[in-house]
Coordinates of C-alpha atoms and ligand atoms in Angstrom, one line a residue:
M1 CA 0.2 -0.1 0.0
E2 CA 1.2 3.6 -1.0
K3 CA 1.9 5.6 2.2
E4 CA 0.1 8.6 2.8
S5 CA 2.1 11.9 2.4
L6 CA 3.0 14.2 4.8
E7 CA 1.3 16.8 2.8
I8 CA -2.5 14.5 2.1
K9 CA -2.1 13.6 6.1
L10 CA -1.7 17.6 7.2
S11 CA -4.2 18.8 4.9
R12 CA -6.7 15.6 6.0
Y13 CA -6.0 16.9 9.9
M14 CA -6.8 20.7 9.1
D15 CA -9.7 20.1 7.3
A16 CA -11.1 18.3 9.9
G17 CA -10.3 20.8 12.6
F18 CA -7.4 19.4 15.1
P19 CA -6.0 22.6 16.5
I20 CA -2.5 21.6 16.9
L21 CA -0.1 20.0 15.0
Y22 CA 3.4 19.6 16.2
I23 CA 5.7 18.2 13.0
N24 CA 8.8 16.6 14.9
T25 CA 11.6 17.3 12.2
F26 CA 15.6 19.5 11.9
E27 CA 14.3 19.7 8.2
E28 CA 12.3 22.8 9.1
K29 CA 12.0 24.2 4.9
K30 CA 10.7 20.8 4.1
A31 CA 8.3 21.3 7.0
S32 CA 7.2 25.2 5.4
L33 CA 6.9 23.2 2.0
C34 CA 4.7 20.9 3.4
I35 CA 2.4 23.0 5.4
E36 CA 2.5 25.1 1.9
E37 CA 0.8 22.2 -0.4
S38 CA -1.6 21.2 2.6
A39 CA -2.6 24.7 3.6
G40 CA -5.8 24.4 0.9
G41 CA -5.4 28.4 0.4
R42 CA -5.6 29.9 3.8
D43 CA -2.9 32.6 4.2
I44 CA 0.0 31.2 6.8
L45 CA 0.8 33.5 9.5
E46 CA 4.9 32.0 10.6
W47 CA 7.3 33.0 13.3
S48 CA 10.5 32.1 13.9
Y49 CA 12.7 33.6 15.9
A50 CA 15.5 34.5 13.5
E51 CA 13.4 35.8 11.4
G52 CA 9.6 37.0 13.1
L53 CA 6.5 37.1 11.9
K54 CA 5.7 36.6 8.1
L55 CA 2.7 36.8 6.4
F56 CA 1.9 34.0 3.3
K57 CA -0.9 35.0 1.2
N58 CA -0.7 32.2 -1.9
K59 CA 2.9 30.7 -1.2
A60 CA 4.0 34.4 -1.9
I61 CA 5.5 36.7 1.2
V62 CA 3.4 39.6 1.7
E63 CA 4.2 41.4 4.8
E64 CA 7.3 40.6 7.5
A65 CA 8.4 40.9 10.7
K66 CA 5.9 44.1 11.9
G67 CA 8.0 46.5 13.1
E68 CA 9.4 45.5 16.2
L69 CA 7.9 42.1 16.9
A70 CA 10.9 40.7 14.6
R71 CA 13.3 40.3 17.4
F72 CA 10.0 40.0 19.8
P73 CA 9.8 36.9 23.0
F74 CA 7.2 34.6 22.0
T75 CA 5.3 35.2 24.8
S76 CA 4.8 39.1 23.5
V77 CA 4.3 37.2 20.0
L78 CA 1.7 35.4 21.4
E79 CA -0.1 38.0 23.4
Q80 CA -0.1 40.6 20.4
L81 CA -1.7 37.9 18.2
L82 CA -4.4 36.8 20.7
T83 CA -5.3 39.4 23.0
E84 CA -4.6 42.7 20.8
G85 CA -6.0 41.4 17.4
L86 CA -2.8 42.2 15.7
Y87 CA -3.7 39.8 12.3
D88 CA -7.3 38.7 11.4
L89 CA -6.6 34.9 12.3
E90 CA -9.1 33.7 11.1
G91 CA -9.1 31.2 7.5
K92 CA -5.1 31.1 8.9
V93 CA -2.5 28.3 9.5
L94 CA 0.0 29.5 12.5
V95 CA 3.5 28.4 12.3
F96 CA 5.8 28.2 15.0
K97 CA 9.3 27.2 14.6
D98 CA 11.8 26.1 17.4
I99 CA 8.7 25.6 19.5
H100 CA 11.1 23.5 22.4
H101 CA 12.7 26.2 23.6
Y102 CA 9.3 28.3 24.5
V103 CA 6.9 25.5 25.1
N104 CA 7.4 24.3 28.7
I105 CA 6.7 28.5 30.1
P106 CA 3.3 29.1 31.4
E107 CA 2.4 32.0 29.8
V108 CA 3.1 30.3 26.6
I109 CA 1.1 27.1 28.0
A110 CA -2.1 29.2 29.0
L111 CA -1.5 31.5 26.1
L112 CA -1.9 28.4 23.6
K113 CA -4.2 27.0 25.8
E114 CA -6.2 30.4 25.4
L115 CA -5.9 30.0 21.3
V116 CA -7.4 26.4 21.4
V117 CA -10.4 27.3 23.5
K118 CA -11.4 29.9 20.8
I119 CA -10.8 27.2 18.2
N120 CA -13.3 25.2 20.0
E121 CA -15.9 27.7 19.6
G122 CA -15.7 27.7 16.2
L123 CA -12.8 30.4 15.3
D124 CA -11.4 28.9 12.4
T125 CA -7.3 28.7 12.7
I126 CA -5.2 25.8 13.0
I127 CA -1.4 25.9 14.9
V128 CA 1.2 24.6 13.5
L129 CA 4.9 23.6 15.7
I130 CA 7.8 22.6 14.3
S131 CA 10.9 21.5 16.6
P132 CA 13.5 19.1 16.1
V133 CA 12.3 17.4 19.3
I134 CA 9.0 16.4 21.1
K135 CA 8.5 18.4 24.2
I136 CA 5.2 18.4 25.1
P137 CA 3.4 20.0 28.4
P138 CA 1.2 17.9 29.9
E139 CA -1.9 21.0 29.7
L140 CA -1.5 21.0 26.2
E141 CA -1.3 17.3 25.1
K142 CA -4.9 16.4 24.3
F143 CA -5.0 19.1 21.8
I144 CA -1.9 17.9 19.7
T145 CA -1.2 15.8 17.1
I146 CA 2.5 14.6 16.4
F147 CA 4.0 14.0 12.5
E148 CA 7.2 12.9 11.7
I149 CA 8.8 13.8 7.6
E150 CA 9.3 10.4 6.6
Y151 CA 12.6 8.7 5.6
M152 CA 12.5 8.0 1.7
G153 CA 12.3 5.2 0.2
F154 CA 14.6 2.3 -1.6
Q155 CA 13.3 4.1 -5.2
D156 CA 13.1 7.6 -3.8
I157 CA 16.9 7.4 -2.7
R158 CA 17.8 6.6 -5.8
Q159 CA 16.2 9.0 -7.8
E160 CA 17.2 12.0 -5.6
I161 CA 20.7 10.5 -6.2
K162 CA 20.0 10.4 -10.1
R163 CA 18.8 14.3 -9.3
F164 CA 21.7 15.1 -7.5
I165 CA 24.1 13.5 -10.2
E166 CA 22.7 15.8 -13.0
M167 CA 22.1 18.5 -11.0
Q168 CA 26.7 18.4 -10.8
E169 CA 27.2 17.6 -13.9
L170 CA 28.9 14.7 -12.1
P171 CA 30.1 11.3 -14.8
K172 CA 27.6 8.7 -14.5
V173 CA 27.6 6.0 -11.8
N174 CA 26.7 2.4 -12.9
D175 CA 23.6 0.8 -11.3
A176 CA 24.9 -1.5 -8.7
L177 CA 26.8 1.3 -7.4
L178 CA 23.5 3.5 -7.1
D179 CA 22.3 0.2 -5.4
E180 CA 24.6 0.5 -2.7
L181 CA 24.8 3.7 -2.7
A182 CA 20.2 4.4 -2.2
M183 CA 21.2 1.1 0.9
A184 CA 23.9 2.8 2.6
F185 CA 21.7 5.9 2.4
K186 CA 18.1 4.5 3.5
G187 CA 16.9 6.0 7.7
L188 CA 18.2 9.4 6.4
T189 CA 16.3 12.1 5.6
K190 CA 16.7 13.7 2.0
F191 CA 18.9 17.1 3.8
E192 CA 21.3 14.4 5.0
I193 CA 21.4 12.7 2.0
D194 CA 21.8 15.7 -0.3
N195 CA 24.9 16.8 2.8
L196 CA 26.2 13.4 2.3
L197 CA 26.3 13.3 -1.9
A198 CA 28.1 16.6 -1.5
L199 CA 30.5 15.6 0.9
A200 CA 31.0 13.0 -0.4
Y201 CA 31.8 13.9 -4.1
S202 CA 34.2 16.7 -3.3
D203 CA 37.1 14.6 -2.7
D204 CA 37.3 13.7 -6.0
G205 CA 34.7 15.5 -8.1
E206 CA 32.0 12.0 -8.7
L207 CA 30.5 9.4 -6.6
T208 CA 32.4 6.3 -6.4
K209 CA 32.6 2.5 -4.3
S210 CA 35.2 4.2 -2.1
D211 CA 32.1 6.9 -0.7
L212 CA 30.5 4.4 1.0
K213 CA 32.9 3.9 4.1
V214 CA 32.1 7.8 4.3
I215 CA 28.7 7.5 4.0
F216 CA 28.6 4.5 6.6
D217 CA 30.6 6.4 8.5
Q218 CA 28.7 9.7 8.5
K219 CA 25.3 7.6 9.2
K220 CA 26.4 6.3 12.6
Q221 CA 26.9 9.1 13.6
M222 CA 23.8 10.5 12.6
I223 CA 22.1 7.7 13.7
M224 CA 24.0 7.9 17.2
K225 CA 22.8 12.1 16.9
S226 CA 19.1 10.7 17.1
G227 CA 19.2 9.5 20.4
I228 CA 17.9 6.3 20.7
L229 CA 19.9 3.7 18.2
E230 CA 23.5 3.1 18.0
M231 CA 24.8 1.3 14.3
I232 CA 27.3 -0.9 15.4
T233 CA 30.0 -1.9 13.3
V234 CA 30.6 -6.1 13.6
K235 CA 33.4 -8.0 13.4
E236 CA 32.3 -11.0 14.5
T237 CA 31.0 -14.0 13.1
I238 CA 29.5 -17.1 13.4
E239 CA 32.7 -18.8 13.2
D240 CA 34.1 -17.0 16.5
I241 CA 30.7 -18.8 18.5
G242 CA 32.2 -21.7 20.9
G243 CA 29.2 -23.9 20.9
L244 CA 25.2 -23.0 21.2
D245 CA 25.0 -25.0 18.4
N246 CA 21.1 -25.3 18.6
L247 CA 20.7 -21.4 18.2
K248 CA 24.2 -21.2 15.6
T249 CA 21.6 -23.7 12.8
W250 CA 18.0 -21.7 14.3
L251 CA 20.1 -18.2 13.2
K252 CA 21.4 -19.8 9.6
R253 CA 18.2 -21.2 8.7
K254 CA 16.6 -17.8 9.4
A255 CA 19.7 -16.3 7.5
K256 CA 18.6 -18.2 4.5
V257 CA 15.0 -16.5 4.2
I258 CA 16.4 -13.2 5.5
K259 CA 18.9 -12.7 2.5
N260 CA 16.1 -14.2 0.1
I261 CA 13.5 -12.4 1.3
N262 CA 11.3 -12.0 -1.8
A263 CA 12.2 -15.5 -3.0
A264 CA 11.0 -16.4 0.5
E265 CA 7.9 -14.4 0.6
A266 CA 6.7 -15.8 -2.9
F267 CA 7.4 -19.3 -1.8
G268 CA 4.7 -17.9 1.4
V269 CA 7.5 -17.6 4.2
D270 CA 6.3 -15.3 7.0
M271 CA 9.1 -12.6 7.8
P272 CA 11.2 -14.0 11.1
K273 CA 10.3 -11.5 13.5
G274 CA 12.9 -12.6 16.0
V275 CA 14.8 -14.1 18.8
L276 CA 14.9 -13.8 22.2
I277 CA 17.9 -15.0 24.0
A278 CA 18.1 -15.0 27.6
G279 CA 20.5 -16.8 30.4
V280 CA 24.0 -16.7 32.1
P281 CA 26.0 -13.7 31.6
G282 CA 29.2 -14.0 29.6
C283 CA 27.7 -16.5 27.3
G284 CA 27.6 -15.4 24.5
K285 CA 24.4 -13.9 23.7
S286 CA 25.6 -9.7 23.0
L287 CA 28.1 -12.5 20.6
N288 CA 25.0 -14.1 18.9
A289 CA 23.6 -10.5 18.5
K290 CA 26.8 -9.0 16.3
A291 CA 26.9 -12.5 14.2
A292 CA 23.3 -13.0 13.2
A293 CA 24.0 -9.3 11.9
S294 CA 26.8 -10.5 9.9
L295 CA 25.5 -14.0 8.7
F296 CA 22.7 -12.0 7.2
E297 CA 24.5 -9.6 6.0
V298 CA 22.7 -6.6 7.7
P299 CA 23.2 -3.2 9.7
L300 CA 23.7 -4.1 13.9
L301 CA 21.1 -1.4 15.1
R302 CA 21.4 -1.1 19.0
L303 CA 18.6 0.5 21.1
D304 CA 19.5 1.5 24.4
M305 CA 16.0 1.2 26.7
G306 CA 17.2 3.2 29.3
R307 CA 17.7 5.9 26.8
L308 CA 14.3 5.7 25.8
M309 CA 13.0 7.1 28.9
G310 CA 11.6 10.7 28.8
K311 CA 10.6 13.1 31.0
Y312 CA 8.0 14.9 29.0
V313 CA 4.3 13.5 28.3
G314 CA 4.5 11.0 25.2
E315 CA 7.8 11.4 25.1
S316 CA 8.9 7.9 25.7
E317 CA 5.9 6.6 23.5
N318 CA 7.6 8.8 20.8
N319 CA 11.6 8.0 21.0
L320 CA 10.3 4.1 20.7
R321 CA 8.0 5.2 17.4
K322 CA 11.4 6.9 16.3
A323 CA 13.6 4.2 17.0
I324 CA 11.1 1.7 14.8
T325 CA 10.5 4.4 12.3
M326 CA 14.2 4.4 11.5
A327 CA 15.0 0.7 12.0
E328 CA 12.2 0.3 9.7
A329 CA 13.8 2.7 7.1
I330 CA 17.0 1.4 7.5
A331 CA 16.2 -2.3 7.9
P332 CA 16.9 -5.2 6.4
C333 CA 18.5 -4.6 9.6
V334 CA 18.7 -6.5 12.9
L335 CA 17.4 -4.9 15.7
W336 CA 19.4 -5.4 18.7
I337 CA 17.5 -4.5 22.0
D338 CA 20.0 -5.3 25.0
E339 CA 19.1 -5.8 28.5
L340 CA 15.2 -6.1 27.5
E341 CA 14.5 -7.0 31.6
K342 CA 15.6 -3.2 32.5
A343 CA 12.6 -1.5 30.2
F344 CA 9.9 -3.9 31.0
A345 CA 10.7 -5.0 34.5
G346 CA 7.8 -4.8 37.2
I347 CA 5.1 -5.5 34.4
S348 CA 3.2 -8.2 34.6
G349 CA -0.6 -9.3 34.8
N350 CA -2.4 -6.1 36.0
S351 CA 0.3 -5.0 38.5
G352 CA 3.3 -3.5 38.9
G353 CA 5.3 -1.2 36.1
G354 CA 4.8 2.4 35.7
E355 CA 2.2 4.0 33.8
V356 CA 4.6 5.1 30.9
T357 CA 6.8 1.8 31.0
T358 CA 3.2 -0.4 30.6
R359 CA 2.3 2.2 27.9
L360 CA 6.0 1.0 26.1
F361 CA 5.9 -2.1 26.7
G362 CA 2.4 -2.7 25.0
N363 CA 3.2 -0.5 22.1
F364 CA 6.6 -3.1 21.7
L365 CA 4.1 -5.9 22.0
T366 CA 1.6 -4.3 19.5
W367 CA 4.7 -3.7 17.1
M368 CA 6.5 -7.1 17.2
Q369 CA 3.2 -8.8 16.7
E370 CA 2.0 -6.8 14.0
K371 CA 5.6 -6.6 12.3
T372 CA 5.8 -7.4 8.4
S373 CA 8.7 -4.9 8.3
P374 CA 12.1 -7.2 7.2
V375 CA 13.5 -6.1 10.8
F376 CA 14.8 -8.5 12.9
V377 CA 14.4 -8.4 16.2
V378 CA 17.2 -9.9 18.4
A379 CA 16.7 -9.5 22.3
T380 CA 18.7 -10.3 25.2
A381 CA 18.0 -10.6 28.5
N382 CA 20.3 -11.4 32.1
N383 CA 17.0 -12.2 34.2
I384 CA 13.7 -13.9 32.4
M385 CA 12.1 -14.1 35.5
A386 CA 11.7 -10.2 35.5
L387 CA 9.5 -9.8 31.9
P388 CA 6.4 -10.0 31.7
P389 CA 4.9 -13.1 30.5
E390 CA 3.0 -11.6 27.4
L391 CA 6.7 -11.2 26.0
M392 CA 6.9 -14.7 26.1
R393 CA 3.8 -15.7 24.2
K394 CA 3.7 -16.9 20.9
G395 CA 3.3 -14.6 17.9
R396 CA 6.1 -11.9 19.2
F397 CA 9.4 -13.9 18.9
D398 CA 9.7 -16.5 16.6
E399 CA 11.9 -18.5 19.3
I400 CA 12.8 -18.1 22.9
F401 CA 16.5 -20.0 23.8
F402 CA 18.3 -20.2 26.9
V403 CA 21.8 -20.1 27.6
G404 CA 23.9 -21.7 30.5
L405 CA 26.8 -22.1 31.3
P406 CA 29.8 -23.7 28.3
N407 CA 29.5 -27.8 28.6
K408 CA 33.1 -29.8 28.1
L409 CA 33.1 -29.4 24.6
E410 CA 31.9 -26.2 24.2
R411 CA 34.6 -24.9 26.8
Q412 CA 36.7 -27.0 24.5
K413 CA 35.9 -24.2 21.3
I414 CA 35.9 -21.5 23.6
F415 CA 39.5 -21.7 24.8
E416 CA 40.9 -22.6 20.9
I417 CA 38.7 -19.8 19.5
H418 CA 40.3 -17.5 21.6
I419 CA 43.7 -18.4 22.0
S420 CA 43.7 -18.9 18.4
K421 CA 42.8 -15.4 18.0
R422 CA 45.4 -14.6 19.7
R423 CA 48.4 -17.1 20.0
N424 CA 47.5 -19.6 17.2
N425 CA 51.1 -20.7 16.8
D426 CA 51.1 -21.7 20.5
L427 CA 47.3 -23.7 19.7
S428 CA 48.8 -27.2 19.0
K429 CA 51.2 -27.6 22.1
I430 CA 48.5 -26.7 24.0
D431 CA 46.8 -29.9 26.4
I432 CA 43.2 -28.3 25.8
A433 CA 41.2 -31.3 27.8
E434 CA 43.2 -30.7 30.7
L435 CA 41.8 -26.6 30.2
V436 CA 38.8 -28.3 29.7
E437 CA 38.3 -30.1 32.7
K438 CA 39.6 -27.6 35.5
S439 CA 37.2 -25.0 33.7
E440 CA 34.2 -26.9 34.7
G441 CA 31.5 -23.3 36.3
Y442 CA 33.0 -21.4 33.7
S443 CA 31.2 -18.7 31.3
G444 CA 32.4 -18.1 28.4
A445 CA 33.9 -14.6 29.2
D446 CA 35.8 -16.2 32.3
I447 CA 37.4 -18.6 29.3
E448 CA 38.6 -15.4 27.5
G449 CA 39.2 -13.4 30.4
V450 CA 41.7 -16.5 30.9
V451 CA 43.3 -16.8 28.4
K452 CA 44.0 -13.2 28.2
D453 CA 45.5 -12.9 31.2
A454 CA 47.6 -15.4 30.6
I455 CA 49.3 -14.2 27.3
E456 CA 49.7 -10.8 29.3
N457 CA 51.6 -12.8 32.6
I458 CA 54.0 -14.2 29.9
F459 CA 54.7 -11.2 27.9
A460 CA 55.6 -9.7 31.3
D461 CA 57.3 -12.5 31.8
E462 CA 59.2 -12.4 28.5
K463 CA 58.4 -15.5 28.0
T464 CA 57.8 -16.7 24.3
A465 CA 55.3 -19.3 24.0
L466 CA 52.1 -19.9 25.8
T467 CA 52.2 -23.0 27.6
T468 CA 48.9 -25.3 28.9
D469 CA 50.7 -24.1 32.5
D470 CA 50.4 -20.6 31.8
I471 CA 47.1 -21.0 31.6
L472 CA 46.8 -23.3 34.5
K473 CA 48.5 -20.6 36.8
T474 CA 45.6 -18.3 35.8
I475 CA 42.9 -20.6 36.1
Q476 CA 43.6 -21.9 39.3
N477 CA 43.8 -17.3 40.4
T478 CA 40.4 -16.6 39.3
H479 CA 36.5 -17.4 40.8
S480 CA 34.3 -19.2 38.3
L481 CA 31.1 -17.4 37.2
S482 CA 29.4 -20.2 38.8
E483 CA 31.2 -19.7 42.1
I484 CA 30.6 -16.2 42.6
M485 CA 26.6 -16.3 41.5
K486 CA 26.2 -20.4 42.4
E487 CA 22.5 -19.6 43.8
P488 CA 21.0 -17.2 41.5
L489 CA 21.7 -19.9 38.5
E490 CA 20.8 -22.8 39.6
K491 CA 17.5 -21.0 40.5
M492 CA 18.1 -19.7 37.0
N493 CA 18.0 -23.0 35.1
K494 CA 15.6 -24.5 36.9
E495 CA 13.5 -21.5 35.4
Y496 CA 14.3 -22.7 31.8
K497 CA 13.8 -25.6 32.3
D498 CA 10.1 -25.3 33.8
R499 CA 9.7 -23.1 31.3
K500 CA 10.4 -25.5 28.6
F501 CA 12.9 -22.9 26.6
K502 CA 15.2 -24.6 23.8
N503 CA 18.4 -24.9 25.2
A504 CA 21.1 -23.4 22.8
S505 CA 23.2 -25.8 22.7
K506 CA 23.0 -29.2 21.4
Ligands
ATP601 P1 26.2 -10.4 29.3 O1 25.0 -10.5 28.9 O2 27.3 -9.5 30.7 O3 26.4 -9.4 28.4 P2 26.4 -12.1 27.2 O4 25.9 -13.3 27.2 O5 26.1 -11.4 26.4 O6 26.8 -11.4 28.8 P3 28.4 -11.7 26.0 O7 29.2 -10.4 25.9 O8 28.2 -12.2 24.4 O9 28.1 -12.1 26.7 O10 30.5 -12.7 26.0 C1 31.2 -11.9 26.3 C2 32.5 -11.8 26.1 O11 32.7 -14.4 26.2 C3 32.7 -12.5 24.5 O12 33.0 -11.0 23.6 C4 33.2 -13.6 24.2 O13 34.7 -13.6 23.6 C5 33.1 -14.2 25.0 N1 31.7 -15.5 25.1 C6 31.2 -15.7 25.5 N2 31.0 -16.7 24.9 C7 31.4 -17.4 24.5 C8 31.3 -18.5 23.5 N3 29.9 -19.4 23.3 N4 32.1 -18.7 22.3 C9 32.9 -17.5 22.7 N5 33.4 -16.6 23.3 C10 32.7 -16.2 24.0

């Protein structure tokens, strides 16, 4: 289904008499253009701190910055408009920019409310607020509808690149590179794409494959600046995981679907939703999230649940919506939600959990349930007991895996991986079986730690090779995870067995 454009959406809401429309964007210019398009012949009265008041009729400026008002504080502007009748507000769209600086001033809230009352009593005026951040005081919440400028789709980005090449008279690029560039730009706004194109061609006067790296680096920053998502560079592959064979096989099968998504869909395969990986700390949960992205050959986005929570009404929900919209714009991708229990702990049944957390959780569940976009969610959690049971119901995740302490064979693999990574030449002389015997109850992170410490020790002792004894010595000086967390681990293991979660290990 074709998505409704922002212009059309705005004009529908204007015609329906919604009093305050809030456009959340830093692309002011584009927002202004959309408002002009959707105003349906109404005059537009626009105010910004930099330019003061301007009156537009039929898209042309007919009056600029009435006298002193150009530099007046926003409160005075509102007062003059509202109480002193500076303009006839009937049939006008009032556009206020950079509103986040003013919206928590009591006078501003009161004046906006007064205006809304007049609108509700019949005044034909629409207020449009434009701001790069969402800040809504509770008093105005029910009068405001939020809009966002949407990300461009793949084909539109392709067109935009072509337009840019023609406009700048750059050498043409082939279709394959055009596709790669368009893919790399997914998740950015038109404004950001234009800026990056200018940056990319400025070094050698053309767009080449080497510009992809510049684009990815900048894109990482732009995503980070937007606040809640982080794009992670993945070096890890599925080969870096020792053991967890059931989970690895499962991921490999999903990779077949995700890498051939069009053929799979045509065949009748549903879009994979994602996986919840729960269990013991340091046993490869994060490693699996990263390996999934490299296996699927898609970007990895990490969602920081802690940063989702905002202090204004609706801010947290909007942050979640924004993160989801961005992930869907970048898709296909892996969306990694780390420490899921931190975000949704305490919500269960009809008790506990703050109102915001409960609403946030509801929104997340609905999205997971209805999701058809190729955003593959990898949620990781240490303590599944803290998670609300609704999350575990069918239809949310494709599967839930439990990751426990590595068994003998897995410890052998993990030792081999970490020794060969650092001292490949010494591997054949090391008695791995002996190390496996002595490391019962060790997590993958414990084993990595032991290997790292042993290598650092021999370097400090100016030895030339790593031996079994060197590693055994560090094992003796290490307290394993199962020693430190004996009771909680036993409780957790029982819980996973009772709930019949799939074991990630064979
Ligand atoms: P936490 O819950 O504490 O975040 P986690 O389960 O996500 O832990 P990871 O971050 O994946 O654990 O693992 C920590 C480190 O331990 C990894 O960087 C990796 O080097 C090593 N490690 C853990 N499990 C394995 C494994 N199965 N194979 C190889 N290395 C492992």
